[in-house]
């Protein structure tokens, strides 16, 4: 993904330290929320000093933006292999099983790393929101391409709207992940994804 | 809704003061998140003293539980008239228009008052999570009853699964509200709800 947050020229060692800080911040913010994560927590978790954090990031807002990009990369990186190589209905079922399996392994804790950040930050400053828009847009684009591929394969009717279907798929996924987090059970997520795929199937 | 949080015996005046505190806390937590809301903010917003807050609530957790119930009541109260009196496809379209109109009037700020609380609190203590489960369960139940009513009216096939459809409708709504909050535009919400209704229509 094109980095929206400017990254200063760093040495290899500097890049590693910066990545260590972002990874630790991502873990903490996933667990405790952005508001619940302090620089002290971050320094302890990353094993760095306060001055190092401020060497790489002007302020918390800049760090948060890097965390959004990192989480978007991880979430998308996991699902992309399924969505980028759609070969038929079994690809959508494999995608569903991947998403459900990820939540099952996580004990249904935390919900979607990107969705949780979005819920907390979507009303903050416009640059932060812009990064969320780009991240979700990239994800939605992958769904749209997957639907188009189904059309090319002759498995989904040509009059189906890939954009509307992509929005519905992404929305159902996000809501399903939230219901899974609340229920501490993958059943609602699985039901919601079956519904989303069922909707796509209604255009078969 | 049956109150899960025990309410102490209060005089009429006491009930009004308690309700004023809960309303102010609900507004603040909707705007700033639960973690971002302090007792000081709450006292200033509700025009009460710290001792009054602690007279009605043992701690912040107890207050948060009352806020969840209050928001669930408000969110559900708005949608229930549509879902409790389903008379055909136009009832689902009226429900969609109501949800979209509410977000448009709010400037797409804040997302779902219940969904935002859920995202922040679903991994907290079990009693708080239980109240979220009950609140979402009641909402899901209303969707299920609406789908059953469509079956009774002969507008949806008898072999459709009302429980699975209800979960899909609630998930798509929750995800649609999140995408609307991120995009600051009702278009993704409207597209997602059209998708959810389209899925229901595929069982016509």
Coordinates of C-alpha atoms in Angstrom, one line a residue:
Chain A
X1 CA 0.0 0.0 0.0
X2 CA 1.2 3.5 -0.8
X3 CA 2.3 5.1 2.5
X4 CA 0.1 8.1 3.3
X5 CA 2.1 8.9 6.4
X6 CA 5.4 10.4 5.3
X7 CA 8.3 8.2 6.5
X8 CA 11.5 10.0 7.1
X9 CA 14.7 8.7 5.6
X10 CA 15.9 6.0 8.0
X11 CA 18.8 3.7 8.3
X12 CA 18.0 0.0 8.3
X13 CA 18.3 0.0 12.1
X14 CA 16.1 3.0 12.3
X15 CA 13.5 1.3 10.2
X16 CA 13.5 -1.7 12.5
X17 CA 13.1 0.4 15.6
X18 CA 10.3 2.4 14.0
X19 CA 8.5 -0.9 12.9
X20 CA 9.0 -2.2 16.5
X21 CA 7.2 0.9 17.9
X22 CA 4.4 0.6 15.4
X23 CA 3.9 -3.1 16.0
X24 CA 3.8 -2.6 19.8
X25 CA 1.4 0.4 19.5
X26 CA -0.8 -1.7 17.2
X27 CA -1.0 -4.5 19.8
X28 CA -1.7 -2.1 22.6
X29 CA -4.4 -0.1 20.7
X30 CA -6.1 -3.3 19.6
X31 CA -6.3 -4.4 23.2
X32 CA -6.9 -1.2 25.1
X33 CA -8.1 1.2 22.4
X34 CA -6.3 4.3 21.2
X35 CA -7.5 6.5 24.1
X36 CA -6.4 3.8 26.6
X37 CA -2.9 3.5 25.2
X38 CA -0.2 5.8 26.8
X39 CA 3.3 6.6 25.8
X40 CA 4.5 4.9 29.0
X41 CA 2.7 1.6 28.0
X42 CA 4.2 1.9 24.6
X43 CA 7.8 2.4 25.8
X44 CA 7.4 -0.6 28.2
X45 CA 6.0 -2.8 25.5
X46 CA 8.4 -1.9 22.7
X47 CA 11.4 -1.6 25.0
X48 CA 12.3 1.9 23.9
X49 CA 12.6 5.2 25.5
X50 CA 10.2 8.1 25.2
X51 CA 12.8 10.1 23.2
X52 CA 13.0 7.3 20.6
X53 CA 9.2 7.4 20.2
X54 CA 9.3 11.1 19.6
X55 CA 12.3 10.8 17.3
X56 CA 10.1 8.7 14.9
X57 CA 6.7 10.3 15.5
X58 CA 5.9 14.0 16.0
X59 CA 2.9 13.1 18.2
X60 CA 0.4 10.4 19.0
X61 CA -1.8 11.3 16.0
X62 CA 1.1 10.5 13.6
X63 CA 1.7 7.2 15.4
X64 CA -2.0 6.4 15.2
X65 CA -1.9 6.9 11.5
X66 CA 1.0 4.5 11.1
X67 CA -0.9 2.0 13.2
X68 CA -4.0 2.3 10.9
X69 CA -1.8 1.6 7.9
X70 CA -0.1 -1.3 9.6
X71 CA -3.4 -2.9 10.6
X72 CA -4.9 -2.4 7.2
X73 CA -1.9 -4.1 5.7
X74 CA -2.2 -7.1 8.0
X75 CA -6.0 -7.5 7.6
X76 CA -5.9 -7.0 3.9
X77 CA -2.8 -9.2 3.5
X78 CA -4.6 -12.1 5.1
X79 CA -7.8 -11.8 2.9
X80 CA -6.2 -10.7 -0.4
X81 CA -4.9 -14.1 -1.5
X82 CA -8.6 -15.3 -1.5
X83 CA -10.1 -12.2 -3.1
X84 CA -7.3 -11.7 -5.7
X85 CA -7.7 -15.2 -7.1
X86 CA -11.4 -15.9 -7.3
X87 CA -12.0 -19.0 -9.3
X88 CA -15.6 -19.8 -8.3
X89 CA -17.9 -20.2 -5.4
X90 CA -15.3 -22.3 -3.5
X91 CA -13.1 -19.2 -3.4
X92 CA -15.8 -17.3 -1.5
X93 CA -16.3 -20.2 0.9
X94 CA -12.5 -20.4 1.5
X95 CA -12.5 -16.6 2.2
X96 CA -15.4 -17.1 4.7
X97 CA -13.6 -20.0 6.4
X98 CA -10.4 -18.0 6.6
X99 CA -12.1 -15.1 8.3
X100 CA -14.1 -17.3 10.7
X101 CA -11.0 -19.4 11.5
X102 CA -9.0 -16.2 12.3
X103 CA -11.6 -15.1 14.8
X104 CA -11.9 -18.6 16.3
X105 CA -8.2 -18.7 16.9
X106 CA -8.3 -15.2 18.4
X107 CA -11.0 -16.3 20.9
X108 CA -13.4 -13.8 19.2
X109 CA -11.5 -11.0 21.0
X110 CA -10.9 -7.6 19.6
X111 CA -13.1 -7.7 16.5
X112 CA -11.6 -6.3 13.3
X113 CA -8.3 -4.5 13.9
X114 CA -9.2 -1.9 11.3
X115 CA -13.0 -1.7 12.1
X116 CA -12.2 -1.1 15.8
X117 CA -9.8 1.7 15.0
X118 CA -12.4 3.2 12.6
X119 CA -15.1 3.2 15.2
X120 CA -12.8 5.1 17.6
X121 CA -11.2 7.4 15.1
X122 CA -13.6 8.1 12.2
X123 CA -14.7 11.4 13.8
X124 CA -11.2 12.7 14.5
X125 CA -9.0 14.8 12.2
X126 CA -9.5 14.7 8.4
X127 CA -6.1 13.2 7.6
X128 CA -6.7 10.3 9.9
X129 CA -10.2 9.7 8.5
X130 CA -8.7 9.9 5.0
X131 CA -6.3 7.0 5.8
X132 CA -9.3 5.0 7.0
X133 CA -11.2 5.8 3.8
X134 CA -8.2 4.7 1.7
X135 CA -7.8 1.5 3.7
X136 CA -11.5 0.5 3.5
X137 CA -11.6 1.6 -0.1
X138 CA -8.7 -0.8 -1.0
X139 CA -10.6 -3.6 0.7
X140 CA -13.9 -2.8 -1.0
X141 CA -12.0 -2.7 -4.3
X142 CA -10.8 -6.2 -3.8
X143 CA -14.4 -7.4 -3.2
X144 CA -15.4 -5.5 -6.4
X145 CA -12.7 -7.2 -8.4
X146 CA -13.7 -10.6 -7.0
X147 CA -17.3 -10.0 -8.1
X148 CA -16.2 -8.9 -11.5
X149 CA -14.1 -12.0 -11.8
X150 CA -17.2 -14.1 -11.1
X151 CA -18.9 -12.2 -13.9
X152 CA -16.0 -12.9 -16.3
X153 CA -16.3 -16.5 -15.3
X154 CA -20.0 -16.5 -16.2
X155 CA -20.9 -17.4 -12.6
X156 CA -22.6 -14.1 -11.7
X157 CA -25.0 -12.3 -14.0
X158 CA -23.7 -9.4 -16.0
X159 CA -26.5 -7.1 -14.7
X160 CA -25.2 -7.5 -11.1
X161 CA -23.7 -4.3 -9.7
X162 CA -20.1 -5.1 -8.5
X163 CA -19.8 -1.8 -6.5
X164 CA -23.0 -2.3 -4.6
X165 CA -22.2 -6.0 -3.9
X166 CA -18.7 -5.0 -2.7
X167 CA -20.1 -2.5 -0.2
X168 CA -22.6 -5.0 1.0
X169 CA -19.9 -7.7 1.4
X170 CA -17.6 -5.3 3.3
X171 CA -20.5 -4.0 5.5
X172 CA -21.7 -7.5 6.4
X173 CA -18.2 -8.6 7.2
X174 CA -17.6 -5.6 9.5
X175 CA -20.9 -6.1 11.3
X176 CA -20.4 -9.8 11.5
X177 CA -17.0 -9.3 13.2
X178 CA -18.6 -6.9 15.7
X179 CA -21.4 -9.4 16.5
X180 CA -18.8 -12.2 16.9
X181 CA -16.8 -10.0 19.3
X182 CA -19.9 -9.3 21.4
X183 CA -21.2 -12.9 21.4
X184 CA -17.7 -14.4 21.8
X185 CA -18.9 -16.9 19.3
X186 CA -18.1 -17.2 15.6
X187 CA -21.7 -18.3 14.8
X188 CA -23.1 -14.8 14.0
X189 CA -20.1 -14.0 11.8
X190 CA -20.5 -17.3 9.9
X191 CA -24.3 -16.7 9.5
X192 CA -23.6 -13.1 8.3
X193 CA -21.0 -14.2 5.8
X194 CA -23.2 -17.0 4.5
X195 CA -25.9 -14.3 4.0
X196 CA -23.5 -12.1 2.1
X197 CA -22.3 -15.0 -0.1
X198 CA -26.0 -16.0 -0.5
X199 CA -26.8 -12.6 -1.8
X200 CA -24.0 -12.8 -4.3
X201 CA -25.4 -16.3 -5.3
X202 CA -28.8 -14.8 -5.9
X203 CA -27.2 -13.2 -9.0
X204 CA -25.9 -16.6 -10.2
Chain B
X1 CA -36.6 -3.4 28.2
X2 CA -36.1 -5.3 31.4
X3 CA -33.4 -3.4 33.4
X4 CA -30.4 -5.6 33.9
X5 CA -28.6 -3.0 36.0
X6 CA -30.3 -2.9 39.4
X7 CA -31.9 0.5 40.0
X8 CA -32.1 1.5 43.6
X9 CA -35.5 2.7 45.0
X10 CA -35.5 6.3 44.1
X11 CA -37.9 9.3 44.7
X12 CA -39.3 10.9 41.5
X13 CA -36.7 13.6 41.9
X14 CA -33.9 11.0 42.4
X15 CA -35.1 9.3 39.2
X16 CA -34.9 12.5 37.3
X17 CA -31.4 13.3 38.5
X18 CA -30.2 9.7 37.7
X19 CA -31.7 10.0 34.2
X20 CA -30.0 13.3 33.7
X21 CA -26.7 11.8 34.6
X22 CA -27.2 8.8 32.3
X23 CA -28.3 11.0 29.4
X24 CA -25.2 13.3 29.8
X25 CA -22.9 10.3 30.1
X26 CA -24.5 8.7 27.0
X27 CA -23.9 12.0 25.0
X28 CA -20.3 12.3 26.2
X29 CA -19.4 8.6 25.6
X30 CA -21.0 8.8 22.1
X31 CA -18.8 11.8 21.3
X32 CA -15.5 11.0 23.2
X33 CA -15.8 7.2 23.8
X34 CA -16.0 5.6 27.2
X35 CA -12.3 5.8 27.9
X36 CA -12.3 9.5 26.9
X37 CA -15.1 10.4 29.3
X38 CA -14.1 11.5 32.8
X39 CA -16.3 12.1 35.9
X40 CA -15.3 15.8 35.7
X41 CA -16.7 16.1 32.2
X42 CA -19.8 14.3 33.3
X43 CA -20.4 16.6 36.3
X44 CA -19.9 19.7 34.1
X45 CA -22.3 18.4 31.4
X46 CA -25.0 17.1 33.8
X47 CA -24.7 20.1 36.2
X48 CA -24.3 17.8 39.2
X49 CA -21.6 17.2 41.8
X50 CA -19.2 14.2 42.0
X51 CA -21.0 13.0 45.1
X52 CA -24.3 12.9 43.3
X53 CA -22.8 10.7 40.6
X54 CA -21.5 8.3 43.2
X55 CA -24.8 8.3 45.0
X56 CA -26.5 6.8 42.0
X57 CA -23.6 4.7 40.6
X58 CA -21.0 2.7 42.5
X59 CA -18.4 3.2 39.8
X60 CA -17.9 4.0 36.1
X61 CA -18.6 0.4 35.1
X62 CA -22.1 0.6 36.6
X63 CA -22.7 3.9 34.8
X64 CA -21.5 2.5 31.5
X65 CA -24.0 -0.4 31.8
X66 CA -26.8 2.1 32.3
X67 CA -25.6 4.0 29.3
X68 CA -25.6 0.8 27.1
X69 CA -29.2 0.2 28.2
X70 CA -30.2 3.8 27.5
X71 CA -28.6 3.8 24.0
X72 CA -30.2 0.4 23.2
X73 CA -33.6 1.7 24.2
X74 CA -33.1 4.8 22.0
X75 CA -31.7 2.9 18.9
X76 CA -34.3 0.2 19.2
X77 CA -37.1 2.6 20.0
X78 CA -36.5 4.4 16.7
X79 CA -36.5 1.3 14.5
X80 CA -39.0 -0.8 16.3
X81 CA -42.1 0.9 14.8
X82 CA -40.9 -0.2 11.4
X83 CA -39.9 -3.7 12.3
X84 CA -42.9 -4.5 14.6
X85 CA -45.4 -3.7 11.9
X86 CA -44.1 -5.2 8.7
X87 CA -46.8 -5.2 6.1
X88 CA -44.7 -5.8 3.0
X89 CA -41.6 -4.7 1.1
X90 CA -42.5 -1.0 1.6
X91 CA -42.0 -1.5 5.4
X92 CA -38.4 -2.6 4.8
X93 CA -37.8 0.4 2.5
X94 CA -39.3 2.7 5.1
X95 CA -37.0 1.2 7.7
X96 CA -34.0 1.7 5.4
X97 CA -35.1 5.3 4.8
X98 CA -35.5 5.9 8.5
X99 CA -32.0 4.6 9.3
X100 CA -30.4 6.5 6.4
X101 CA -32.3 9.7 7.3
X102 CA -31.1 9.5 10.9
X103 CA -27.5 9.3 9.8
X104 CA -27.9 12.1 7.3
X105 CA -29.4 14.4 10.0
X106 CA -26.5 13.5 12.3
X107 CA -23.9 14.4 9.6
X108 CA -22.7 10.8 9.6
X109 CA -21.0 11.4 13.0
X110 CA -20.7 8.8 15.7
X111 CA -21.9 5.7 13.9
X112 CA -24.4 3.5 15.8
X113 CA -24.6 4.5 19.4
X114 CA -24.9 0.8 20.4
X115 CA -22.3 -0.5 17.9
X116 CA -19.7 2.1 19.0
X117 CA -20.1 1.1 22.7
X118 CA -19.9 -2.6 21.7
X119 CA -16.7 -2.1 19.8
X120 CA -15.1 -0.4 22.8
X121 CA -16.6 -2.6 25.6
X122 CA -17.2 -6.2 24.2
X123 CA -13.9 -7.4 25.7
X124 CA -14.6 -5.9 29.1
X125 CA -16.2 -7.7 32.1
X126 CA -18.8 -10.4 31.5
X127 CA -21.8 -8.5 32.9
X128 CA -21.2 -5.5 30.6
X129 CA -20.8 -7.9 27.7
X130 CA -24.0 -9.7 28.8
X131 CA -26.0 -6.4 28.5
X132 CA -24.6 -5.9 25.0
X133 CA -25.6 -9.4 24.1
X134 CA -29.1 -8.9 25.4
X135 CA -29.4 -5.5 23.5
X136 CA -28.3 -6.9 20.2
X137 CA -30.4 -10.0 20.8
X138 CA -33.5 -8.0 21.2
X139 CA -32.7 -6.1 18.0
X140 CA -32.0 -9.3 16.1
X141 CA -35.3 -10.7 17.4
X142 CA -37.2 -7.8 15.9
X143 CA -35.6 -8.5 12.5
X144 CA -36.5 -12.2 12.9
X145 CA -40.1 -11.4 13.7
X146 CA -40.2 -9.1 10.7
X147 CA -38.9 -11.8 8.4
X148 CA -41.5 -14.3 9.9
X149 CA -44.2 -11.8 9.2
X150 CA -43.1 -11.6 5.6
X151 CA -43.4 -15.4 5.5
X152 CA -46.9 -15.2 7.1
X153 CA -47.9 -12.7 4.4
X154 CA -46.7 -15.1 1.7
X155 CA -44.1 -12.6 0.5
X156 CA -41.0 -14.6 1.6
X157 CA -40.7 -18.3 1.0
X158 CA -41.4 -20.7 3.9
X159 CA -37.9 -22.3 3.5
X160 CA -36.1 -19.1 4.2
X161 CA -34.3 -19.1 7.6
X162 CA -35.5 -16.1 9.7
X163 CA -32.7 -16.5 12.2
X164 CA -29.9 -16.4 9.6
X165 CA -31.6 -13.6 7.7
X166 CA -32.0 -11.6 11.0
X167 CA -28.2 -12.0 11.8
X168 CA -27.3 -10.9 8.2
X169 CA -29.6 -7.9 8.4
X170 CA -28.2 -6.7 11.8
X171 CA -24.6 -7.3 10.7
X172 CA -25.1 -5.5 7.4
X173 CA -26.7 -2.6 9.3
X174 CA -23.9 -2.4 11.8
X175 CA -21.2 -2.5 9.1
X176 CA -23.1 0.0 6.9
X177 CA -23.2 2.4 9.8
X178 CA -19.5 2.1 10.4
X179 CA -18.7 2.7 6.7
X180 CA -21.1 5.7 6.7
X181 CA -19.2 7.1 9.7
X182 CA -15.9 6.6 8.0
X183 CA -17.0 8.0 4.6
X184 CA -19.0 10.8 6.1
X185 CA -21.6 9.9 3.5
X186 CA -24.8 7.9 3.7
X187 CA -24.1 6.2 0.3
X188 CA -22.3 3.1 1.6
X189 CA -25.0 2.7 4.3
X190 CA -27.8 2.9 1.7
X191 CA -26.0 0.5 -0.6
X192 CA -25.5 -2.0 2.2
X193 CA -29.1 -1.9 3.4
X194 CA -30.3 -2.2 -0.2
X195 CA -28.1 -5.3 -0.4
X196 CA -29.6 -6.7 2.8
X197 CA -33.1 -6.1 1.6
X198 CA -32.1 -7.5 -1.8
X199 CA -31.0 -10.7 -0.1
X200 CA -34.3 -11.0 1.7
X201 CA -36.0 -10.3 -1.7
X202 CA -34.1 -13.3 -3.2
X203 CA -36.4 -15.5 -1.1
X204 CA -39.5 -13.8 -2.4

